[in-house]
Short mmCIF file of C-alpha atoms and ligand atoms in Angstrom, two decimals:
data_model
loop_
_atom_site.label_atom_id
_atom_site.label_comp_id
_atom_site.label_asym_id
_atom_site.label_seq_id
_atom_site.Cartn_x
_atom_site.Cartn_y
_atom_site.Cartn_z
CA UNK F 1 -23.52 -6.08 -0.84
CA UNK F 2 -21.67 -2.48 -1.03
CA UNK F 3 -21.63 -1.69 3.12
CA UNK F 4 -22.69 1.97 4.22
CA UNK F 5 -20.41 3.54 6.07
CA UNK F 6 -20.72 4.10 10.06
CA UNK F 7 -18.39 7.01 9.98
CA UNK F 8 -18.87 7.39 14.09
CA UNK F 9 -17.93 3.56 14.21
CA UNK F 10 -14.66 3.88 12.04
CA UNK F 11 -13.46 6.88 14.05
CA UNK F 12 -13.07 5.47 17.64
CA UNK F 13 -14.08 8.29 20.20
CA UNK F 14 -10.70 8.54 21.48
CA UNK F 15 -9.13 10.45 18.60
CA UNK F 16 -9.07 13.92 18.55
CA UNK F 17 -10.37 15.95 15.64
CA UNK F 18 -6.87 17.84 15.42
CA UNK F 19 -4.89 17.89 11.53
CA UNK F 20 -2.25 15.41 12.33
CA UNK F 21 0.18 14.29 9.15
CA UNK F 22 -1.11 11.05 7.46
CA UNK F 23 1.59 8.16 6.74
CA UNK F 24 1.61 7.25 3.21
CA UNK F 25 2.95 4.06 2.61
CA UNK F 26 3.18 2.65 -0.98
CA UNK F 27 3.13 -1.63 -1.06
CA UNK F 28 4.94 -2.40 -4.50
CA UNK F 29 7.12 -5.58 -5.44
CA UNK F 30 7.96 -5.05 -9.60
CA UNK F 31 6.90 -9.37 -9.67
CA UNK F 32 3.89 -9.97 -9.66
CA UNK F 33 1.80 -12.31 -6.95
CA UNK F 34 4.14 -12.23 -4.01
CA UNK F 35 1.79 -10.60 -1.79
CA UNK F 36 1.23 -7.11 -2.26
CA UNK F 37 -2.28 -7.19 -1.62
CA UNK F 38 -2.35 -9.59 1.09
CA UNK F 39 0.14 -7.68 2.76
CA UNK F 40 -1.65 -4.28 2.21
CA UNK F 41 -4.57 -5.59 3.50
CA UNK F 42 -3.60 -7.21 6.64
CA UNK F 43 -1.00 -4.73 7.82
CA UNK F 44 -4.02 -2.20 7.26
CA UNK F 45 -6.19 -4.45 9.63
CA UNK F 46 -3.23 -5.12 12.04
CA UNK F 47 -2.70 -0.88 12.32
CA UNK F 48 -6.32 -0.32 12.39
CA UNK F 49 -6.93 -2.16 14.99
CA UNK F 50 -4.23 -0.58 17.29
CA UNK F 51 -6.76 2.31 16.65
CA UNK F 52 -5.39 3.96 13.66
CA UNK F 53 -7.51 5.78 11.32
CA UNK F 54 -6.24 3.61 8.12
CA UNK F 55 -7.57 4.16 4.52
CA UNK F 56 -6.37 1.37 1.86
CA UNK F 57 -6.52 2.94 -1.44
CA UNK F 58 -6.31 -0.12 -4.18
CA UNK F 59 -4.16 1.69 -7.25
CA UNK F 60 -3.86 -1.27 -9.21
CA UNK F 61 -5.66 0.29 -11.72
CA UNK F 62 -6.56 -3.11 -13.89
CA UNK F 63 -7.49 -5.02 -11.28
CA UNK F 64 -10.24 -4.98 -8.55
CA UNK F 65 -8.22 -6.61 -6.37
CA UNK F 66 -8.78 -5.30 -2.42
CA UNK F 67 -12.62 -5.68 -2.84
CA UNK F 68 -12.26 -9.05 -4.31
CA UNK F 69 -9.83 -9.97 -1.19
CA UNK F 70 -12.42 -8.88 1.39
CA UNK F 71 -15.45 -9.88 -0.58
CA UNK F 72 -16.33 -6.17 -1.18
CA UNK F 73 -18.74 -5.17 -4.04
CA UNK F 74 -18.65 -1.93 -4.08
CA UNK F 75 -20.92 -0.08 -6.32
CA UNK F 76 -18.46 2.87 -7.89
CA UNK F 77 -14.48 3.30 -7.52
CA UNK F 78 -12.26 5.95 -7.95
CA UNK F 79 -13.25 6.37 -11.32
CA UNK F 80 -16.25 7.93 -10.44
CA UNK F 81 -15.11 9.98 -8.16
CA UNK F 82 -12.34 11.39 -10.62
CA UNK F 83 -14.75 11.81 -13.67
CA UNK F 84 -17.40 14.30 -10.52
CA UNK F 85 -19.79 11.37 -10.67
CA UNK F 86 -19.36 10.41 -7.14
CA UNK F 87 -17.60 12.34 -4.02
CA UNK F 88 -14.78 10.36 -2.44
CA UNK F 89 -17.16 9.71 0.76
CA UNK F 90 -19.84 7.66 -1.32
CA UNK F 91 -17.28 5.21 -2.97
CA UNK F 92 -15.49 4.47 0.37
CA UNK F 93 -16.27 1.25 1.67
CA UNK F 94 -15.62 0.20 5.21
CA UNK F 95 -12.83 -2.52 5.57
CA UNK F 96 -12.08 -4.76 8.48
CA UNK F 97 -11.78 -3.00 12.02
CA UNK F 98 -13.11 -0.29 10.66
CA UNK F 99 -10.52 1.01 8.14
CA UNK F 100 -11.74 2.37 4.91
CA UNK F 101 -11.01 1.55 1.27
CA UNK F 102 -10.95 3.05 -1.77
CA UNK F 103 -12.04 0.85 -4.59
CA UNK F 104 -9.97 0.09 -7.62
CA UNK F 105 -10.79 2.69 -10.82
CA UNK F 106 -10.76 0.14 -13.21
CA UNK F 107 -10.69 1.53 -16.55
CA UNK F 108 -7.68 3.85 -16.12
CA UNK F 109 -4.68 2.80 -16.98
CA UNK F 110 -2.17 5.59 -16.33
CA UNK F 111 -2.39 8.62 -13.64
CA UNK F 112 -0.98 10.23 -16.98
CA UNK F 113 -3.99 9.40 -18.44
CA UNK F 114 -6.17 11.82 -16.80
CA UNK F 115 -7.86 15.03 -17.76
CA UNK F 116 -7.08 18.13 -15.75
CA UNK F 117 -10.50 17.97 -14.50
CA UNK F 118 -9.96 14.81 -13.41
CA UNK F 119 -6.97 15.85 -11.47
CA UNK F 120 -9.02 19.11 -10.39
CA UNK F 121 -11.74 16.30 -9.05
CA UNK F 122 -9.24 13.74 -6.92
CA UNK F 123 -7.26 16.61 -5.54
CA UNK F 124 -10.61 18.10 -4.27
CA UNK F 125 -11.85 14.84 -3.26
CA UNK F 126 -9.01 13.84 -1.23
CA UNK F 127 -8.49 17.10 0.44
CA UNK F 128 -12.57 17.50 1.23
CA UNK F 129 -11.88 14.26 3.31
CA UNK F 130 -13.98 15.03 6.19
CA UNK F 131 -12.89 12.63 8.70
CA UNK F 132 -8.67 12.54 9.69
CA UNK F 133 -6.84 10.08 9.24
CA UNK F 134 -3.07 8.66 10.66
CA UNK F 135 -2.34 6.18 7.92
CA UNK F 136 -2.80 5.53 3.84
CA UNK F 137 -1.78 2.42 2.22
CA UNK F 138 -1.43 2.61 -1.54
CA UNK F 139 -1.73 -1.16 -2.86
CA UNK F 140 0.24 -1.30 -6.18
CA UNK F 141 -0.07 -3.02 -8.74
CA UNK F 142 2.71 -5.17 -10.49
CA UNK F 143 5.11 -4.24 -12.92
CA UNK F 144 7.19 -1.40 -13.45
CA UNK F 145 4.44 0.49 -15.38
CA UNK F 146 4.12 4.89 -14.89
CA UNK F 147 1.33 4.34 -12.41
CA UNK F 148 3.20 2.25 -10.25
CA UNK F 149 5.98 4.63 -10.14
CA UNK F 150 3.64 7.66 -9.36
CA UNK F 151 2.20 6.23 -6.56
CA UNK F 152 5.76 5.28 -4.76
CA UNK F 153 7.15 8.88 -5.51
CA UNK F 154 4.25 10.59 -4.19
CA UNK F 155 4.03 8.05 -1.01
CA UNK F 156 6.49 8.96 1.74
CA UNK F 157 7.48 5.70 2.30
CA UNK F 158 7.70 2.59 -0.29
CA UNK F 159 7.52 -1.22 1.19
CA UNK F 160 9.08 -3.32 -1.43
CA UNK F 161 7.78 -7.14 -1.02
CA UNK F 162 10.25 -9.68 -1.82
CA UNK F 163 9.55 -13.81 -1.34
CA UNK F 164 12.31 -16.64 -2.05
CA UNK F 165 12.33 -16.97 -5.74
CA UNK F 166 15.09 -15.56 -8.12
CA UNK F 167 12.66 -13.19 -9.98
CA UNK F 168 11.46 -11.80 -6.95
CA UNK F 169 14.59 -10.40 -5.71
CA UNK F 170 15.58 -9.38 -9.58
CA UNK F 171 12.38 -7.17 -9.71
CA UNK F 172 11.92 -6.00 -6.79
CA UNK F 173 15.62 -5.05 -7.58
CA UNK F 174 14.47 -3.54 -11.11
CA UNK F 175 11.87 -1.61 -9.20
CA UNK F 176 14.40 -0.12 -6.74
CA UNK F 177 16.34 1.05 -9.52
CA UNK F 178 13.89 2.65 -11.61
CA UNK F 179 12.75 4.57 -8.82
CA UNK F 180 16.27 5.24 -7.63
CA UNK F 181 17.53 6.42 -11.01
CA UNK F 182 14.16 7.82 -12.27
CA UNK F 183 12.73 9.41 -9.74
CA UNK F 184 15.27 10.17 -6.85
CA UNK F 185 13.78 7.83 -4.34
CA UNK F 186 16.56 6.90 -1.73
CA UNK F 187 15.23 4.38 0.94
CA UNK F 188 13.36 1.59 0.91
CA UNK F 189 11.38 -0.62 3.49
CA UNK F 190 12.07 -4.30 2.53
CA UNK F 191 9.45 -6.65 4.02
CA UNK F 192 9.89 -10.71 3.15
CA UNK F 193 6.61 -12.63 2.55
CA UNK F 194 5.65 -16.26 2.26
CA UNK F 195 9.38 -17.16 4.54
CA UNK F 196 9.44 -20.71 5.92
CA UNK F 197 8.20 -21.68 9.39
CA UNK F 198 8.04 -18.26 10.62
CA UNK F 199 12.06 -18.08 10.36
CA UNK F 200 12.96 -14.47 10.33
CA UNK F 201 16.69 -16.13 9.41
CA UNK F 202 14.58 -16.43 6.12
CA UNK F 203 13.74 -13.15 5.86
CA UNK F 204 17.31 -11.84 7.05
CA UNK F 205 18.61 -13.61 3.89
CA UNK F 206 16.29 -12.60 1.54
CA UNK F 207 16.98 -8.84 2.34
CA UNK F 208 20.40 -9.26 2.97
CA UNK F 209 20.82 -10.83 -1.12
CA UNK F 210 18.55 -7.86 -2.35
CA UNK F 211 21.25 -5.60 0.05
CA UNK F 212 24.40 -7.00 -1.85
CA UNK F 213 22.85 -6.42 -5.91
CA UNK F 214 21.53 -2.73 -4.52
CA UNK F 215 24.79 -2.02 -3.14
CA UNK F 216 26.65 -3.48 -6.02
CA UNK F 217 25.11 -1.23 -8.58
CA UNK F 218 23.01 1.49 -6.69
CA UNK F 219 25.21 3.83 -4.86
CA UNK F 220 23.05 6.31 -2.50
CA UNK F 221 19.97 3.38 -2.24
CA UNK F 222 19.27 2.63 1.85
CA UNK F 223 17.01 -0.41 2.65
CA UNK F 224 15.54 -1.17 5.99
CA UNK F 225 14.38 -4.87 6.80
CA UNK F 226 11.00 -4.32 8.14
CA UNK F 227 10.64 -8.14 9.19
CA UNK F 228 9.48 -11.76 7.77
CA UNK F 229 5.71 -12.99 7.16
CA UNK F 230 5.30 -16.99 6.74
CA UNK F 231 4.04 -19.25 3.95
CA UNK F 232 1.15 -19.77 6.07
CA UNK F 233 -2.37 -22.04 4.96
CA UNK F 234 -4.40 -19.97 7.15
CA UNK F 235 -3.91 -16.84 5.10
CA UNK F 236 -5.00 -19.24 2.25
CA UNK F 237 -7.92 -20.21 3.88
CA UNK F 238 -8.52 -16.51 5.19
CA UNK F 239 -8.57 -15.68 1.53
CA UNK F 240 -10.56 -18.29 0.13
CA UNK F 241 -13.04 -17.06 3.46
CA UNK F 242 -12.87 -13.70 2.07
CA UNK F 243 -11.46 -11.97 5.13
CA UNK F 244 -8.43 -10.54 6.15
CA UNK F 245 -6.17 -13.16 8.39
CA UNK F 246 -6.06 -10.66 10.96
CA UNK F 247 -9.78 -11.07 11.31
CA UNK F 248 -10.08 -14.96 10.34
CA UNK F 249 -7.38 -16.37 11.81
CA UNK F 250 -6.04 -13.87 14.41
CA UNK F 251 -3.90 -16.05 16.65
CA UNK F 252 -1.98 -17.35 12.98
CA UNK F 253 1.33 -17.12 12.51
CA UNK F 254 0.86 -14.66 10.04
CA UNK F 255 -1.56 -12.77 12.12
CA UNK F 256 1.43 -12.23 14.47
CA UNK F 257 3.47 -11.36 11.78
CA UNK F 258 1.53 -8.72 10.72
CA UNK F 259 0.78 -7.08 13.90
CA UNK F 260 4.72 -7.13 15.04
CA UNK F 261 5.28 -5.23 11.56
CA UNK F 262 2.24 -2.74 12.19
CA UNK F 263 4.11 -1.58 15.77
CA UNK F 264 7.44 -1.60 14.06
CA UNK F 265 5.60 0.78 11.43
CA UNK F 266 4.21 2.77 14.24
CA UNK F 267 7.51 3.23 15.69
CA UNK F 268 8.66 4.96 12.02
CA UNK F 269 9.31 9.02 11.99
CA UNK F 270 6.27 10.96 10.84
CA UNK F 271 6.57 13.10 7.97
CA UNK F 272 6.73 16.70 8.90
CA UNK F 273 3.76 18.11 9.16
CA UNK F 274 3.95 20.73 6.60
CA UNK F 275 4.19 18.38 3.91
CA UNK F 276 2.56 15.53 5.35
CA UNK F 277 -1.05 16.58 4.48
CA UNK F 278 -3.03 13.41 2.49
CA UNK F 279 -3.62 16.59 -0.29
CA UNK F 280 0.13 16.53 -0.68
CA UNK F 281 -0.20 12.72 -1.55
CA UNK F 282 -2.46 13.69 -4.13
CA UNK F 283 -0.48 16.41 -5.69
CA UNK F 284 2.57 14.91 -5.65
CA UNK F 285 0.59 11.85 -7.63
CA UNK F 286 -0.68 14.35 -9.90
CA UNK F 287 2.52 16.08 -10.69
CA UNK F 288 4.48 12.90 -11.30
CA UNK F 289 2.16 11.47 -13.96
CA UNK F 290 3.78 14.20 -16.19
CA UNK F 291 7.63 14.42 -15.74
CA UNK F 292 7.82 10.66 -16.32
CA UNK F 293 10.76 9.85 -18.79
CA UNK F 294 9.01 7.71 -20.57
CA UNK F 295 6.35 5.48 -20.12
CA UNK F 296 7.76 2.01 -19.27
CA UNK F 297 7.46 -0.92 -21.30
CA UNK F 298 4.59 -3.03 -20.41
N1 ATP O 1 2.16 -15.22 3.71
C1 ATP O 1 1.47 -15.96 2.83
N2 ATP O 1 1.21 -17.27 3.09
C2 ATP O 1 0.53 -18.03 2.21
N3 ATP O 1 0.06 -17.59 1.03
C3 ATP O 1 0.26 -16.30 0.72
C4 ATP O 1 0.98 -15.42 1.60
N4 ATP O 1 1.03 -14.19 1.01
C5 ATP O 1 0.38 -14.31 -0.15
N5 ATP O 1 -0.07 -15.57 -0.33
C6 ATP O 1 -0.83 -16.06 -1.51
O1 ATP O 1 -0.13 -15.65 -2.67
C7 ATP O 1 -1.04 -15.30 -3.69
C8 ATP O 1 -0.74 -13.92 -4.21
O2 ATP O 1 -1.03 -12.96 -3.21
P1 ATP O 1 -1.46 -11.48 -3.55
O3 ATP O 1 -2.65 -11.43 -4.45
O4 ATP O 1 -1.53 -10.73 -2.27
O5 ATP O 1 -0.16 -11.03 -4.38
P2 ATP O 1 0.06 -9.68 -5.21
O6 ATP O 1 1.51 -9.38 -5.12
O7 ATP O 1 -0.88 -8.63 -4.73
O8 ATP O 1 -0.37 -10.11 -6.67
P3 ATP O 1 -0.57 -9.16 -7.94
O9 ATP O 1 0.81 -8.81 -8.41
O10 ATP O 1 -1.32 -10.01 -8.90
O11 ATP O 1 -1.34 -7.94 -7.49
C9 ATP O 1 -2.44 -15.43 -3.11
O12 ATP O 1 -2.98 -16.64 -3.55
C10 ATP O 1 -2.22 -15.45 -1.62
O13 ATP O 1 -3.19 -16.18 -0.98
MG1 MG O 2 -2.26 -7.42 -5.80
#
């Protein structure tokens, strides 16, 4: 059942009605299934319930992939919003400790893709936004395709997952250098998923390979460990559950993970305020559908 929205319960009294700049942090990976989502989801959870105001937008465009994580059903998506059908308010569907998500738009394939009035209609909706917020996570989707690239330019921070198999590190690699070469992006946060036994040696070794082929052929490219999640059944079983592992399992390891990386994020430098605005998000998303070399191949 599509949940209404309790906007006095998502905004804990405590925050102050005052523009603050929102954190945009883009989850990509170039493989697919390492974790993206899972990781979107949960470190969402973990910073929403230190009392952030956190909004998960799900851009993988193909896929309805957050709702179907959280056993969601919401009734519209972004697509509705973008085509003046639905404001972004009504499509927003409240998430676990009270962060909110924006459904999937299935249907679109490319930002590119869009009709000025579209673009017209999800400036305006994000920037009519009535209630603040500190943090957006942008779920990507896999791939190296134009959307996933306008989403990490216009984010001010990209988290690149990486896990323990060859292709991993050689796309998430690929990735780093499309949007390196492309698009001018410099630094990357590098966050290990699915590591053995919570062993952040895992981890350490995992960023430190993806370190040595950046620094090999990338020159200006700076990555930042942001820290190891384990393999762990209980996010299985959170999953199968339909709930985040924050919520299902909170004493997991993973759980722990999650919620060491959400006050490591915290601890991150905010983007300055003049450009920080979530409408900037949405421009810069905009504006990068267009100057794209070419779209890549599929
Ligand atoms: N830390 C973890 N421990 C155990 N299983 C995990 C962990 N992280 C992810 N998984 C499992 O890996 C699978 C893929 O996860 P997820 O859907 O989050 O990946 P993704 O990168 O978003 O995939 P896609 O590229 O298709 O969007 C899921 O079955 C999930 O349950
Ligand atoms: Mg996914």
């Amino acid at each position: 059942m599509p949940q209404a929205i309790d906007y006095h319960a998502a905004r804990p009294s405590q925050f102050q009605d005052v523009a603050v700049p929102v954190r945009v942090l883009a989850v990509s990976s170039g493989k697919g299934g390492v974790g993206k989502t899972n990781v979107s989801v949960n470190l969402s959870t973990a910073l929403a319930q230190t009392g952030k105001r956190v909004m998960l937008l799900d851009a993988d465009l193909g896929l309805a992939n957050v709702d179907v994580l959280l056993g969601l059903q919401p009734r519209a998506n972004l697509y509705h919003v973008l085509n003046g059908e639905k404001t972004l308010e009504e499509v927003l569907v409240q998430g676990p400790a009270g962060m909110l998500i924006v459904p999937a738009a299935s249907g679109i394939a490319r930002m590119a893709d869009l009709e000025p009035a579209q673009h017209a209609g999800i400036i305006r909706a994000f920037s009519e936004l009535s209630h603040p917020l500190d943090v957006l996570v942008v779920d990507t989707a896999a791939g190296l395709h134009d959307s996933v690239t306008s989403f990490c330019r216009a984010a001010q921070e990209v988290m690149v997952v990486v896990c323990d198999e060859p292709a991993s590190i050689t796309d998430a690699y690929a990735l780093i250098k499309v949007l390196n070469r492309d698009h001018g992006l410099m630094r990357f946060r590098i966050l290990a998923n699915m590591v053995r036994n919570d062993n952040e040696d895992e981890g350490q070794t995992l960023f430190r390979k993806l370190v040595a082929v950046c620094d090999r052929f990338l020159e200006d490219v700076i990555l930042d460990y942001v820290g190891a999640v384990p393999h762990d059944e209980l996010l299985r079983k959170a999953v199968q559950r339909r709930q985040s592992v924050m919520e299902a399992y909170p004493s997991s390891p993973a759980a722990r993970a999650f919620r060491n990386i959400a006050s490591r994020i915290d601890q991150w430098p905010m983007p300055r305020s003049a450009r920080g605005g979530i409408e900037f998000f949405v421009e810069r998303l905009i504006n990068s559908g267009f100057d794209d070399p070419e779209p890549a191949a599929s």
